[in-house]
Amino acid sequence: MRRNSLRARVTTFYVGMLAVALLVFSAAVYFGVKAFLTKSLEQMLSNSAHNIVNDYLVPLDQKGEPWLVAEMSESYPPGTNDPFVRVSRGPRVLYQSGDMRDPFVSMSKIPLPSDQKWFNNFHRETAASGQQIVLYTLPYNAPNGSVIFVETGAAFEPIRHVLRSLLLILLLTTPTILVVAAIGGYLLMSRPLRPVVVLTEQAERVGRKELGERLPIIPTGDELERLSLALNRMIDRLEAALAHNHRFSADASHELRTPLTIIRGELESLIQLPLPTTVMEGIGSALEESNRMAKIVHSLMTISRLDCGGEQIELVPVDLVEIVSVTLEHMSLLAEEKHISLRFEAQRHAYVTGDPMRLKQIVVNLVDNAIKYTPEEGSVSVFVRAEEEKAVIIVADTGIGIPAAALPLVFDRFYRTDQARSRESGGIGLGLSIVKAICGVHGGAASVESIEGRGATFRVELPLLSSTLMEVEQLRSATYIGQASNQTFSGAQK
Amino acid sequence: MRILVIEDEQKVSALIKRGLISERYAVDVAADGIDGLELAEAYPYDLMILDLMIPRLTGAEVLQRVRRKNAFLPVLVLTARDSIDDKVKLFELGADDYLTKPFAFAELLMRVKALLRRGPVNRSSTLRVGELELDRLTQQVRRAGKRIDLTAKEYALLEYFMQNEERVLSRNMIIEHVWDQSFDGITNIVDVYVRHLRSKVDDGNLFKMIRTVRGTGYTIRSGNET
């Protein structure tokens, strides 16, 4: 989806740029051609006028007017199209080529030059037929003192015609080019984006199981190669950090467990001796605390391993409903002890992929927590549902609840809402952190809602496996065949 | 019975040695992998207790080399880690059992005895502890001939106690045996079930068979000696 949008964005941008460029280009061509054609027409008219002056008017005095008419009707025969030529002295026309035919312009309707500002200049005249013509008037001062006007003119229509055609061509080609460019560009974009798709897919794979894999290096020498190299270096650093964390976890675990073993062993051997009751009490208490510390170390290591991805969890398709109901059965006595009613409501099945032991631990911790904080005669309700893409476990109690300010903190390690009360009930303050960590490795999430004094509702969401029972059974048997089938399964999961 | 303990932490090995000697085992201690390997090759041991994190040779290497020469020596591995893949690797290398630190000595002793016996624990159809009788075929329990009704979990718990008469069972041992590891965090579940079991077994009797051992766990006593 996102890939397409990048593709569309790039294509849109580039088509837009192309449109602007084409527009500028078209305008330049149109006005350039127009200016050029007008200029060359005017050049032609002015050249003709000057030629007439030089060729016919300068020798006019010696050769006489009849010579002029004869010569000129040869060079500029009446009735031809362009250019229109008229030579006049005052109101008297010496020579005039005929009317223009295509388009028709009646020359006799065009007034003789009168306006001073037209002299030596171009002006436009609209003929009776509505045609525009361009006229050039060149005054010639004859040696006898009279002024002879030479007018040359041409219809503007051919130029207009050319410009119209040009405009039509531009209007037709520009959108065509844009459409072709858009389609071509969109298709073409898939090529440079292909490596990005490959990188994305591979990046999704890296880290889902282990960081061992690397992204493919795209040997193009361009930004994408640098990106893949940079990403790989980042994964290297991540892997190093994780390995460090893992090692630290193992070392710390070892360093803490050894003294605990010794403390416990020494206390246990002391307890065998015949000692006064007070001493025995003390040793017993110390033993209990060493057990507790062992439990804390164990839980902390579990969380840190789950969090840093060091724990390799077994992923098999399981029915969450089955897991929850079996676990609740095992815990029913805990609720009974406090006269708490433990209710369970679920659909038939809700399949997820996960580590059954870890999923069970989620239920154990949440329900144990709920029972712990619910006073006698209260109730704890557990629901399992499939909601869209999620399998949801809800554990709701009628207990003391959690203050609003504490809600965001309950999943933090060692967080207790009420220090005294929870310590008394034997918790180590890590149960919910473990729940959260387990949810994390299963691609799920844990959340809580509560009204203080009325109870708390914990909600765990896990990705639902959208398969029928039969498919799950098939997958399950496939998973147990051997190591290779593991991959088959993860493939089938997609 | 002669047992070799390979453990670099002197205090831990001393504890194990002391405990095992009081149970009338002969115990040798090696503090690193090479010494341990030499001892293992020099004497015919009945059992080896091997720590994984030891100097000079790792526990895994020692295990591999020992297995090459002696396929039948039972090996109990002590580990300070508890991730699943480690455990799987251990069994692949040829460990017979493992124990995660910190452990109750009672637990170590139980595993040692089980490994030395090398056979199924008492699988006879009737278990007897004092006047308490448990029939595995009919799943019936009687104390002094009087029938006691138990739930499935209580039955499993009692069976585990009776298999290990007079031995102290830690809450962890009970959890792992009767429930499973996912209940690790809430050992009070053991207390609740033991309390229920106790009221069914001991109420109305003068001698209380199920005893609490403070800081350690529970045990069942026949009361014959007292």
XYZ file of C-alpha atoms in Angstrom:
720
model
C 0.000 0.000 0.000
C 2.649 2.435 1.115
C 4.916 1.452 -1.702
C 2.180 2.336 -4.171
C 1.658 5.675 -2.596
C 5.342 6.528 -2.898
C 5.184 5.386 -6.473
C 2.098 7.503 -7.127
C 3.617 10.496 -5.365
C 6.806 10.363 -7.354
C 4.883 9.895 -10.589
C 2.516 12.770 -9.794
C 5.393 15.036 -8.941
C 7.271 14.215 -12.058
C 4.215 14.527 -14.309
C 3.490 17.878 -12.694
C 7.008 19.071 -13.374
C 6.709 17.837 -16.916
C 3.387 19.671 -17.342
C 4.910 22.944 -16.171
C 7.890 22.443 -18.458
C 5.669 21.630 -21.413
C 3.529 24.689 -20.739
C 6.538 26.975 -20.638
C 7.916 25.324 -23.737
C 4.610 25.629 -25.617
C 4.244 29.285 -24.707
C 7.807 29.960 -25.808
C 7.298 28.174 -29.099
C 3.968 29.890 -29.768
C 5.082 33.402 -29.038
C 8.489 32.826 -30.602
C 6.976 31.608 -33.841
C 4.478 34.438 -33.808
C 7.169 37.045 -33.295
C 9.387 35.455 -35.924
C 6.644 35.262 -38.538
C 5.477 38.828 -37.900
C 9.027 40.070 -37.997
C 9.842 38.331 -41.256
C 6.609 39.578 -42.820
C 7.450 43.110 -41.795
C 10.996 42.658 -43.004
C 9.670 41.506 -46.329
C 7.305 44.489 -46.599
C 9.963 47.001 -45.673
C 12.453 45.454 -48.102
C 9.937 45.603 -50.908
C 9.147 49.249 -50.176
C 12.805 50.196 -50.133
C 13.423 48.273 -53.339
C 10.567 50.100 -55.062
C 11.999 53.429 -53.966
C 15.478 52.538 -55.163
C 14.463 50.783 -58.388
C 11.559 52.893 -59.605
C 11.205 56.162 -57.786
C 14.800 57.349 -57.968
C 14.908 57.104 -61.781
C 11.289 58.335 -62.082
C 12.143 61.892 -63.090
C 14.279 60.793 -65.972
C 12.044 57.961 -67.224
C 8.551 59.253 -66.555
C 5.439 57.794 -65.003
C 4.423 55.472 -67.880
C 7.763 53.702 -67.474
C 7.076 53.290 -63.787
C 3.648 51.760 -64.365
C 5.002 49.434 -67.050
C 7.976 48.336 -64.978
C 5.997 47.884 -61.832
C 3.123 45.988 -63.407
C 5.771 43.565 -64.551
C 7.397 43.168 -61.139
C 4.232 43.517 -59.121
C 1.504 42.395 -61.488
C -1.977 43.356 -60.449
C -4.066 40.659 -58.955
C -1.385 38.488 -57.453
C -1.588 37.733 -53.823
C 1.268 39.211 -51.916
C 2.495 41.725 -51.408
C 0.075 44.452 -52.122
C 1.843 47.462 -53.554
C 0.609 51.043 -54.028
C 2.546 54.060 -55.125
C 0.797 57.377 -54.750
C 1.641 61.020 -54.985
C -0.735 63.018 -52.874
C -4.260 61.824 -53.604
C -3.240 60.416 -56.964
C -2.400 56.736 -57.249
C 0.534 56.134 -59.602
C 0.440 52.388 -59.417
C -1.476 49.820 -57.479
C -1.409 46.065 -57.607
C -4.810 44.500 -57.634
C -7.063 43.283 -54.864
C -5.870 40.365 -52.840
C -7.805 37.280 -53.633
C -7.082 34.766 -50.973
C -8.217 36.077 -48.663
C -10.087 38.685 -50.573
C -9.211 42.222 -49.656
C -10.448 45.089 -51.722
C -7.525 47.464 -51.995
C -9.497 50.445 -53.163
C -11.190 50.532 -49.773
C -7.957 51.084 -48.027
C -7.460 54.773 -47.391
C -4.450 56.548 -48.784
C -1.774 57.383 -46.312
C -2.662 60.430 -44.361
C -1.544 59.927 -40.807
C 1.958 61.201 -40.167
C 2.659 58.512 -37.614
C 2.284 55.783 -40.230
C 5.191 57.120 -42.178
C 8.160 54.853 -42.175
C 6.151 52.513 -40.040
C 3.843 49.548 -39.876
C 0.196 49.735 -39.171
C -2.682 47.375 -39.358
C -5.741 47.897 -41.353
C -8.901 45.902 -41.265
C -10.286 45.295 -44.657
C -13.963 45.336 -45.364
C -14.083 41.541 -45.279
C -12.747 41.676 -41.753
C -9.315 40.521 -42.804
C -6.374 42.067 -41.109
C -3.616 43.346 -43.275
C -0.290 44.813 -42.335
C 0.743 47.915 -44.170
C 4.095 49.654 -44.456
C 4.227 53.203 -45.635
C 7.474 54.678 -46.878
C 7.472 58.365 -47.908
C 9.901 59.367 -50.663
C 10.880 62.964 -51.158
C 11.212 63.372 -54.902
C 13.858 65.810 -56.199
C 11.029 68.019 -57.491
C 9.843 68.508 -53.923
C 6.762 66.342 -54.048
C 6.289 63.419 -51.637
C 5.624 60.001 -53.073
C 4.245 57.284 -50.793
C 5.166 53.709 -51.300
C 2.880 51.306 -49.482
C 3.452 47.612 -49.234
C 1.023 45.328 -47.501
C 0.222 41.724 -46.835
C -2.586 39.815 -45.248
C -1.984 38.683 -41.709
C -4.186 35.665 -42.249
C -1.496 33.132 -43.299
C 0.427 33.863 -40.128
C -2.730 33.548 -38.064
C -3.411 30.271 -39.796
C 0.033 28.916 -38.999
C -0.302 30.043 -35.375
C -3.711 28.420 -35.048
C -2.340 25.133 -36.348
C 0.605 25.384 -34.016
C -1.654 26.021 -31.048
C -3.801 23.056 -31.996
C -0.747 20.819 -32.228
C 0.498 21.992 -28.861
C -2.904 21.533 -27.220
C -3.184 18.027 -28.550
C 0.372 16.846 -27.906
C 0.832 18.237 -24.396
C -1.877 16.141 -22.687
C -0.886 13.111 -24.752
C 2.707 13.427 -23.654
C 1.595 13.878 -20.048
C -0.638 10.807 -20.087
C 2.048 8.678 -21.717
C 4.624 10.020 -19.255
C 2.359 9.292 -16.284
C 1.673 5.715 -17.323
C 5.245 5.078 -18.368
C 6.619 6.697 -15.262
C 4.332 4.737 -12.981
C 5.385 1.504 -14.619
C 9.009 2.541 -14.682
C 8.973 3.462 -10.986
C 8.424 -0.174 -10.092
C 11.939 -0.911 -11.267
C 13.826 1.418 -8.950
C 11.335 0.582 -6.185
C 11.810 -3.153 -6.610
C 14.967 -3.194 -4.445
C 13.080 -1.227 -1.812
C 10.394 -3.900 -1.793
C 13.048 -6.588 -1.463
C 14.735 -4.651 1.344
C 11.431 -4.246 3.151
C 10.558 -7.910 2.914
C 13.987 -8.962 4.105
C 13.974 -6.402 6.896
C 10.669 -7.860 8.072
C 12.303 -11.260 8.226
C 15.395 -10.085 10.052
C 14.715 -10.021 13.737
C 11.529 -12.006 13.633
C 13.550 -15.053 14.476
C 17.112 -13.925 14.876
C 19.313 -11.110 13.744
C 21.593 -13.515 11.928
C 20.244 -12.642 8.531
C 21.308 -9.552 6.629
C 19.658 -7.405 4.039
C 20.592 -7.991 0.426
C 23.180 -5.512 -0.826
C 21.940 -3.885 -3.988
C 25.085 -3.394 -6.058
C 23.881 -0.358 -7.946
C 26.324 2.092 -6.427
C 23.489 4.479 -5.735
C 21.537 5.609 -2.694
C 19.844 2.249 -2.346
C 23.136 0.434 -2.011
C 24.210 2.914 0.618
C 20.868 2.468 2.363
C 21.169 -1.307 2.447
C 24.752 -1.052 3.706
C 23.751 1.431 6.385
C 20.828 -0.739 7.474
C 23.097 -3.758 7.681
C 25.566 -1.839 9.806
C 22.672 -0.865 12.040
C 21.653 -4.510 12.366
C 25.271 -5.349 13.201
C 25.232 -2.843 16.009
C 21.852 -4.111 17.204
C 23.114 -7.647 17.176
C 26.208 -6.666 19.094
C 24.089 -4.838 21.651
C 21.748 -7.797 21.974
C 24.628 -10.219 22.305
C 26.056 -7.988 24.985
C 22.726 -7.887 26.760
C 22.399 -11.626 26.455
C 25.876 -12.216 27.832
C 25.259 -9.766 30.626
C 22.032 -11.519 31.428
C 23.743 -14.893 31.582
C 26.668 -13.550 33.593
C 24.490 -11.671 36.043
C 22.298 -14.704 36.377
C 25.320 -16.854 37.140
C 26.870 -14.375 39.500
C 23.662 -14.010 41.488
C 22.684 -17.642 41.526
C 25.957 -18.962 42.883
C 25.872 -17.003 46.154
C 22.182 -17.819 46.463
C 23.003 -21.507 46.144
C 25.571 -21.177 48.897
C 23.285 -19.204 51.219
C 20.543 -21.705 50.723
C 22.815 -24.706 51.158
C 24.354 -23.348 54.342
C 20.977 -22.505 55.837
C 19.584 -25.895 54.912
C 22.456 -27.690 56.599
C 22.009 -25.494 59.693
C 18.348 -26.363 59.921
C 19.272 -30.040 60.350
C 21.019 -29.234 63.651
C 19.228 -29.270 67.003
C 18.938 -25.530 67.588
C 16.710 -23.417 69.801
C 13.364 -22.406 68.258
C 14.299 -18.729 67.935
C 17.368 -19.617 65.891
C 15.307 -22.002 63.770
C 12.779 -19.240 63.183
C 15.559 -16.944 62.023
C 17.040 -19.530 59.714
C 13.602 -20.383 58.336
C 12.919 -16.740 57.640
C 16.295 -16.318 55.936
C 15.574 -19.402 53.833
C 12.218 -18.004 52.785
C 13.847 -14.744 51.733
C 16.564 -16.538 49.805
C 13.819 -18.422 47.967
C 12.164 -15.138 47.210
C 15.371 -13.655 45.929
C 15.905 -16.701 43.755
C 12.439 -16.160 42.380
C 13.167 -12.493 41.659
C 16.408 -13.347 39.890
C 14.599 -15.970 37.879
C 11.803 -13.590 36.908
C 14.169 -10.754 36.051
C 16.215 -12.993 33.834
C 13.067 -14.247 32.173
C 11.910 -10.710 31.455
C 15.257 -9.492 30.191
C 15.600 -12.511 27.946
C 12.081 -12.069 26.592
C 12.601 -8.351 26.084
C 15.901 -8.584 24.277
C 14.713 -11.461 22.128
C 17.261 -13.848 23.568
C 14.636 -16.317 24.610
C 13.767 -18.623 21.801
C 10.133 -19.333 22.249
C 8.471 -22.291 20.721
C 5.759 -21.179 18.313
C 3.014 -23.680 17.734
C -0.651 -23.228 16.945
C -2.640 -23.569 20.145
C -6.198 -23.061 21.278
C -6.204 -20.211 23.746
C -9.575 -21.291 25.107
C -8.178 -24.678 26.008
C -5.112 -23.200 27.677
C -7.138 -20.738 29.720
C -9.766 -23.239 30.844
C -7.178 -25.828 31.920
C -5.195 -23.191 33.794
C -8.270 -21.866 35.557
C -9.156 -25.371 36.661
C -5.759 -25.647 38.294
C -6.247 -22.340 40.053
C -9.843 -22.777 41.149
C -8.862 -23.656 44.691
C -7.059 -20.339 45.085
C -10.324 -18.544 44.401
C -12.329 -20.971 46.522
C -10.089 -20.262 49.487
C -11.181 -16.630 49.430
C -14.790 -17.440 48.501
C -14.283 -15.654 45.228
C -16.399 -16.812 42.327
C -14.205 -17.550 39.334
C -16.193 -17.303 36.106
C -15.043 -18.309 32.661
C -16.718 -17.403 29.407
C -15.349 -18.147 25.983
C -16.130 -18.964 22.423
C -15.519 -22.429 21.133
C -11.980 -21.826 19.962
C -9.476 -19.033 19.571
C -6.308 -20.156 17.888
C -3.032 -18.337 18.211
C 0.558 -19.274 17.568
C 2.623 -19.266 20.669
C 4.490 -21.052 23.388
C 1.837 -22.878 25.444
C 3.863 -22.606 28.664
C 4.333 -18.873 28.255
C 0.704 -18.281 27.333
C -0.306 -20.249 30.392
C 1.954 -18.039 32.460
C 0.015 -14.991 31.246
C -3.201 -16.502 32.583
C -1.582 -17.664 35.820
C -0.120 -14.246 36.559
C -3.225 -12.262 35.656
C -5.646 -14.501 37.533
C -3.358 -14.825 40.541
C -3.095 -11.056 40.592
C -6.860 -10.642 40.320
C -7.516 -13.096 43.165
C -4.850 -11.446 45.297
C -6.414 -7.999 45.032
C -10.039 -9.056 45.299
C -11.499 -9.225 48.783
C -13.452 -12.261 49.968
C -16.854 -12.893 48.385
C -15.813 -10.937 45.282
C -15.659 -12.282 41.783
C -13.094 -12.743 39.038
C -14.277 -13.178 35.459
C -12.173 -14.424 32.590
C -13.235 -14.065 28.964
C -11.600 -15.326 25.814
C -12.846 -13.934 22.531
C -11.818 -13.539 18.960
C -12.114 -9.930 17.859
C -11.319 -9.323 14.214
C -7.636 -10.156 13.891
C -7.068 -10.583 17.600
C -7.539 -13.197 20.233
C -8.375 -11.409 23.459
C -8.095 -12.579 27.057
C -9.895 -10.398 29.559
C -9.471 -10.821 33.295
C -11.862 -8.631 35.270
C -12.080 -8.525 39.035
C -14.176 -6.719 41.630
C -11.142 -5.919 43.708
C -9.576 -2.806 45.105
C -8.715 -1.459 41.673
C -5.824 0.713 40.648
C -5.613 4.508 41.053
C -5.768 6.308 37.708
C -2.309 7.770 38.212
C -0.836 4.305 38.643
C -2.467 2.763 35.561
C 0.361 3.475 33.120
C 2.886 2.071 35.592
C 1.416 -1.283 36.573
C 3.351 -3.163 33.904
C 6.653 -1.662 35.054
C 9.092 -3.857 36.879
C 8.752 -3.814 40.642
C 5.899 -1.336 40.512
C 3.406 -1.736 43.363
C 0.333 0.365 43.832
C 0.230 -0.296 47.531
C 3.601 -1.215 48.938
C 2.512 -2.825 52.184
C -0.472 -4.735 50.914
C 1.150 -6.408 47.949
C 4.299 -7.372 49.804
C 2.143 -9.008 52.403
C 0.403 -11.047 49.727
C 3.729 -12.459 48.650
C 4.147 -10.926 45.201
C 7.529 -9.959 43.880
C 6.241 -7.146 41.691
C 7.226 -8.765 38.425
C 4.165 -10.772 37.437
C 2.643 -8.117 35.187
C 6.021 -7.252 33.655
C 6.348 -10.884 32.682
C 2.851 -10.780 31.175
C 3.840 -7.758 29.143
C 7.117 -9.308 28.012
C 5.391 -12.525 26.960
C 2.802 -10.517 25.020
C 5.691 -8.698 23.379
C 7.390 -11.806 22.022
C 4.060 -13.070 20.735
C 3.382 -9.854 18.847
C 0.562 -8.933 21.199
C -0.150 -6.269 23.777
C -1.388 -6.004 27.340
C -3.464 -3.171 28.740
C -5.460 -2.343 31.854
C -8.513 -0.331 32.819
C -9.669 0.292 36.326
C -11.958 2.271 38.543
C -10.384 2.570 41.940
C -12.365 0.680 44.542
C -14.517 -1.053 41.948
C -12.074 -3.422 40.286
C -9.597 -3.748 37.465
C -9.842 -5.227 33.993
C -6.765 -6.563 32.294
C -6.823 -7.182 28.585
C -4.326 -9.198 26.586
C -4.416 -9.170 22.805
C -2.634 -11.729 20.688
C -2.639 -12.099 16.908
C -5.443 -14.472 16.010
C -4.638 -17.401 13.813
C -7.450 -17.317 11.300
C -7.671 -20.985 10.546
C -10.243 -23.609 11.078
C -9.699 -26.410 13.541
C -8.787 -28.804 10.776
C -6.137 -26.524 9.375
C -4.685 -26.044 12.825
C -4.532 -29.784 13.356
C -2.746 -30.145 10.050
C -0.308 -27.410 10.903
C 0.248 -28.895 14.298
C 1.063 -32.335 12.943
C 3.291 -30.703 10.342
C 5.156 -28.817 13.039
C 5.940 -31.933 14.957
C 7.401 -33.859 12.051
C 10.807 -32.353 12.200
C 12.949 -29.282 12.079
C 12.350 -28.574 8.435
C 8.632 -28.429 9.025
C 9.182 -25.415 11.219
C 9.896 -23.407 8.143
C 6.959 -24.916 6.346
C 4.795 -23.686 9.110
C 6.084 -20.172 9.210
C 5.605 -20.107 5.488
C 2.071 -21.366 5.751
C 1.354 -18.784 8.380
C 1.671 -16.026 5.867
C 28.907 -45.333 45.748
C 31.451 -42.825 44.532
C 30.488 -39.446 43.194
C 32.628 -36.881 41.358
C 31.719 -33.231 41.819
C 33.202 -30.768 39.309
C 32.443 -27.283 40.572
C 34.749 -24.283 40.740
C 32.829 -22.455 43.432
C 34.524 -23.858 46.503
C 31.653 -23.147 48.880
C 29.116 -24.822 46.641
C 31.242 -27.927 46.197
C 31.866 -28.054 49.951
C 28.137 -27.935 50.610
C 27.413 -30.687 48.135
C 30.258 -32.774 49.466
C 29.169 -32.365 53.073
C 25.589 -33.239 52.249
C 26.447 -36.264 50.156
C 28.942 -37.617 52.698
C 26.278 -37.434 55.389
C 24.184 -39.582 53.070
C 27.125 -42.062 53.054
C 28.428 -41.405 49.576
C 32.130 -41.132 48.764
C 32.768 -37.763 47.167
C 35.675 -36.340 45.153
C 35.783 -32.685 44.182
C 37.535 -31.097 41.196
C 37.647 -27.329 40.803
C 38.185 -27.108 37.053
C 37.520 -28.971 33.834
C 40.951 -30.527 33.329
C 41.287 -31.812 36.889
C 37.765 -33.107 36.684
C 38.418 -34.912 33.430
C 41.573 -36.521 34.856
C 39.696 -37.754 37.904
C 36.814 -39.011 35.766
C 39.258 -41.033 33.673
C 41.247 -42.339 36.634
C 38.447 -43.692 38.830
C 35.259 -45.603 38.118
C 32.653 -43.178 39.401
C 29.014 -44.046 39.825
C 27.866 -40.497 39.187
C 29.207 -37.132 38.115
C 27.837 -33.779 39.215
C 29.066 -31.183 36.741
C 28.820 -27.412 36.847
C 28.621 -25.829 33.411
C 30.651 -22.694 34.110
C 34.055 -23.944 35.152
C 37.547 -22.754 34.254
C 39.997 -24.329 31.778
C 37.426 -26.532 30.094
C 33.745 -25.715 29.928
C 31.242 -28.114 31.421
C 29.950 -28.904 27.953
C 33.451 -29.912 26.778
C 34.000 -32.084 29.831
C 30.651 -33.727 29.235
C 31.498 -34.428 25.599
C 34.875 -35.958 26.403
C 33.523 -38.063 29.250
C 30.759 -39.356 27.022
C 33.268 -40.444 24.386
C 34.871 -42.873 26.858
C 32.017 -43.731 29.134
C 28.544 -43.756 27.730
C 26.904 -44.995 30.896
C 28.194 -42.680 33.625
C 25.147 -40.789 34.913
C 25.794 -37.044 34.754
C 23.808 -34.430 36.662
C 24.479 -30.968 35.327
C 24.304 -27.854 37.475
C 23.511 -24.703 35.573
C 23.048 -21.090 36.483
C 21.017 -20.450 33.388
C 17.598 -21.720 32.675
C 16.752 -20.942 29.119
C 15.150 -23.755 27.211
C 17.682 -23.954 24.391
C 20.470 -24.470 26.923
C 18.618 -27.397 28.386
C 17.975 -28.983 25.040
C 21.657 -28.628 24.191
C 22.599 -30.273 27.484
C 20.554 -33.360 26.794
C 21.974 -33.515 23.294
C 25.456 -33.496 24.799
C 24.530 -36.420 27.001
C 23.467 -35.035 30.356
C 21.055 -37.275 32.233
C 19.471 -34.584 34.322
C 20.019 -30.965 35.223
C 19.428 -28.714 38.172
C 19.182 -24.954 38.054
C 20.957 -22.932 40.723
C 19.966 -22.125 43.358
C 18.616 -25.516 44.342
C 17.472 -27.119 47.555
C 19.862 -29.791 48.682
C 16.889 -32.094 49.086
C 16.253 -31.710 45.400
C 19.855 -32.478 44.497
C 19.804 -35.535 46.695
C 16.595 -36.762 45.158
C 17.958 -36.481 41.662
C 21.214 -38.133 42.655
C 19.319 -41.065 44.140
C 17.074 -41.326 41.110
C 20.075 -41.352 38.761
C 21.921 -43.949 40.826
C 18.900 -46.170 40.993
C 18.620 -45.858 37.259
C 15.215 -47.359 37.071
C 11.665 -46.310 37.540
C 10.884 -44.979 40.972
C 8.537 -47.113 42.978
C 5.872 -48.060 40.447
C 4.145 -50.695 42.537
C 0.392 -50.362 42.450
C 0.058 -49.527 46.145
C 1.973 -46.887 48.014
C 2.108 -47.067 51.802
C 3.238 -44.498 54.322
C 2.387 -45.509 57.842
C -1.335 -46.051 58.049
C -1.930 -44.168 54.784
C -2.531 -46.266 51.705
C -2.804 -45.148 48.079
C -3.996 -47.515 45.374
C -2.767 -46.399 41.997
C -5.112 -48.644 40.038
C -8.344 -47.521 41.627
C -6.942 -44.124 42.636
C -8.335 -44.648 46.118
C -6.765 -43.350 49.292
C -7.397 -44.735 52.759
C -6.052 -43.773 56.131
C -6.359 -46.557 58.675
C -8.892 -48.175 56.400
C -11.067 -45.035 56.210
C -11.603 -43.760 52.696
C -10.502 -40.213 51.812
C -11.987 -38.473 48.759
C -9.478 -36.362 46.870
C -9.624 -34.163 43.803
C -7.290 -34.998 40.916
C -4.716 -32.405 41.947
C -4.813 -33.431 45.579
C -4.332 -37.026 44.535
C -1.329 -36.142 42.385
C 0.120 -34.122 45.249
C -0.327 -36.908 47.767
C 1.126 -39.476 45.376
C 4.205 -37.300 44.976
C 4.537 -36.950 48.759
C 4.161 -40.659 49.326
C 6.716 -41.551 46.663
C 9.172 -39.426 48.589
C 8.361 -40.453 52.129
C 10.339 -38.614 54.786
C 11.959 -36.404 52.152
C 11.524 -32.642 52.163
C 9.924 -31.461 48.934
C 10.443 -27.813 48.033
C 7.606 -25.784 46.599
C 9.485 -25.616 43.313
C 9.810 -29.375 43.162
C 6.106 -29.735 43.869
C 5.154 -27.110 41.285
C 7.270 -28.692 38.584
C 5.995 -32.145 39.388
C 2.312 -31.597 40.039
C 1.678 -28.428 38.026
C 4.180 -27.104 35.512
C 6.737 -24.341 35.180
C 4.219 -21.708 34.123
C 2.963 -21.668 37.728
C 6.475 -20.782 38.891
C 5.598 -17.282 39.991
C 2.845 -18.222 42.415
C 4.112 -20.839 44.844
C 1.237 -20.024 47.209
C -0.840 -22.335 45.046
C 1.160 -25.169 46.612
C 0.369 -23.908 50.103
C -3.339 -23.750 49.342
C -3.483 -27.264 47.919
C -1.323 -28.722 50.672
C -3.592 -27.107 53.247
C -6.624 -28.707 51.636
C -4.890 -32.046 51.336
C -3.759 -31.854 54.934
C -7.250 -31.162 56.225
C -8.506 -34.230 54.392
C -5.642 -36.489 55.477
C -4.857 -35.285 58.973
C -8.064 -33.815 60.390
C -9.439 -35.971 63.143
C -6.150 -37.806 63.553
C -3.772 -37.247 66.392
C -0.646 -37.688 64.325
C -0.202 -35.076 61.598
C 1.481 -36.784 58.662
C 1.957 -33.811 56.350
C 4.489 -31.435 57.849
C 5.700 -27.987 56.893
C 9.461 -27.490 56.878
C 9.965 -23.799 57.304
C 11.762 -22.115 54.427
C 12.041 -25.319 52.483
C 8.759 -26.992 51.799
C 6.725 -29.984 52.905
C 7.260 -33.583 53.814
C 5.193 -36.606 54.729
C 6.026 -38.729 57.768
C 4.760 -42.152 58.658
C 4.972 -41.567 62.379
C 6.132 -45.114 62.946
C 9.283 -44.082 64.747
C 7.674 -41.618 67.100
